[in-house]
Structure formats: C-alpha cells, structure tokens
Amino acid sequence: MGKKHKSGKHIKASTKLAVALAQEDDAKSAVRGMIKAGQLKKKCCKSKPRCQKCPVMALQTAKTMQSKVSKAA
C-alpha cells in the first residue's frame, strides 16, 4: 500500500510523487529519485493492470501533474 502517516492513515503514492516533483525540476528526475529511495520498482513487470509501484505509471502521473501545475501558473 504505502507508508503510514503519523495519524495512522496510509500515504498515497501520488502524494509522494507530488512531493518529489516539488523538489525536482523534471518529472523523470523525480521518478528516478523515488526509485533510488526504494519507493518504486526499478523495472516494469508489464502486468495488466499496472502495479502500484510501476515506474512507467509513476512517470506518466508525474508528467500529467507537472503539466497541470505549469498550466495553472
């Protein structure tokens, strides 16, 4: 699932990705940082549907988040 917050609730992967994007300039470098931290897998297993720790889905999500932020600014 994900890490638990001190309140006892699970933190979603998209929230972790948003935090990583705030620290990095590029979506690819944000995902790469999450892979190094062990929050995402290094390689996609190509299962259908994509798993929670899939780097491909994380990169797609990061790109859409980044485009939404740039449109809003």
Coordinates of C-alpha atoms in Angstrom, one line a residue:
M1 CA 0.0 0.0 0.0
G2 CA 2.2 2.8 1.2
K3 CA 3.8 4.2 4.3
K4 CA 1.7 5.2 7.2
H5 CA 1.5 8.8 8.3
K6 CA 1.8 9.6 12.0
S7 CA -2.0 9.9 12.1
G8 CA -2.3 6.2 11.1
K9 CA -3.5 6.8 7.6
H10 CA -1.7 5.5 4.5
I11 CA 0.1 8.0 2.3
K12 CA -0.8 7.6 -1.4
A13 CA 2.0 7.1 -4.0
S14 CA 0.6 10.1 -5.9
T15 CA 1.2 12.3 -2.8
K16 CA 4.8 11.1 -2.6
L17 CA 5.2 11.8 -6.2
A18 CA 3.8 15.3 -5.8
V19 CA 6.4 16.0 -3.0
A20 CA 9.2 14.6 -5.2
L21 CA 8.1 16.8 -8.1
A22 CA 8.1 19.9 -5.9
Q23 CA 11.8 19.1 -5.0
E24 CA 12.9 18.3 -8.6
D25 CA 12.6 20.3 -11.8
D26 CA 11.9 17.4 -14.1
A27 CA 9.4 14.6 -13.9
K28 CA 12.0 12.0 -14.9
S29 CA 14.4 13.0 -12.2
A30 CA 11.6 13.0 -9.6
V31 CA 10.7 9.4 -10.5
R32 CA 14.4 8.4 -10.6
G33 CA 14.8 9.8 -7.0
M34 CA 11.8 7.7 -5.9
I35 CA 13.4 4.6 -7.4
K36 CA 16.6 5.2 -5.6
A37 CA 14.7 5.7 -2.4
G38 CA 13.1 2.3 -2.8
Q39 CA 9.5 3.7 -3.3
L40 CA 9.2 2.4 -6.9
K41 CA 10.5 -0.6 -8.7
K42 CA 13.5 -0.3 -11.0
K43 CA 11.9 -2.1 -13.9
C44 CA 8.3 -2.5 -15.1
C45 CA 6.9 -6.1 -14.9
K46 CA 4.4 -5.2 -17.7
S47 CA 1.5 -6.8 -15.8
K48 CA -2.1 -5.8 -16.6
P49 CA -3.3 -3.7 -14.8
R50 CA -0.1 -2.0 -13.8
C51 CA 1.0 -2.5 -10.2
Q52 CA 1.2 0.2 -7.6
K53 CA 5.0 0.6 -7.7
C54 CA 5.3 0.7 -11.5
P55 CA 7.8 3.3 -12.7
V56 CA 6.0 3.6 -16.0
M57 CA 2.8 4.7 -14.4
A58 CA 4.7 7.0 -12.0
L59 CA 6.3 8.7 -14.9
Q60 CA 3.0 9.2 -16.7
T61 CA 1.4 10.6 -13.5
A62 CA 4.4 12.9 -12.9
K63 CA 4.2 14.3 -16.4
T64 CA 0.5 15.0 -16.1
M65 CA 1.0 16.6 -12.6
Q66 CA 3.7 18.8 -14.0
S67 CA 1.7 19.9 -17.0
K68 CA -1.3 20.8 -14.7
V69 CA 1.0 22.8 -12.5
S70 CA 2.6 24.6 -15.4
K71 CA -0.9 25.4 -16.9
A72 CA -2.1 26.8 -13.6
A73 CA 0.9 29.1 -13.3

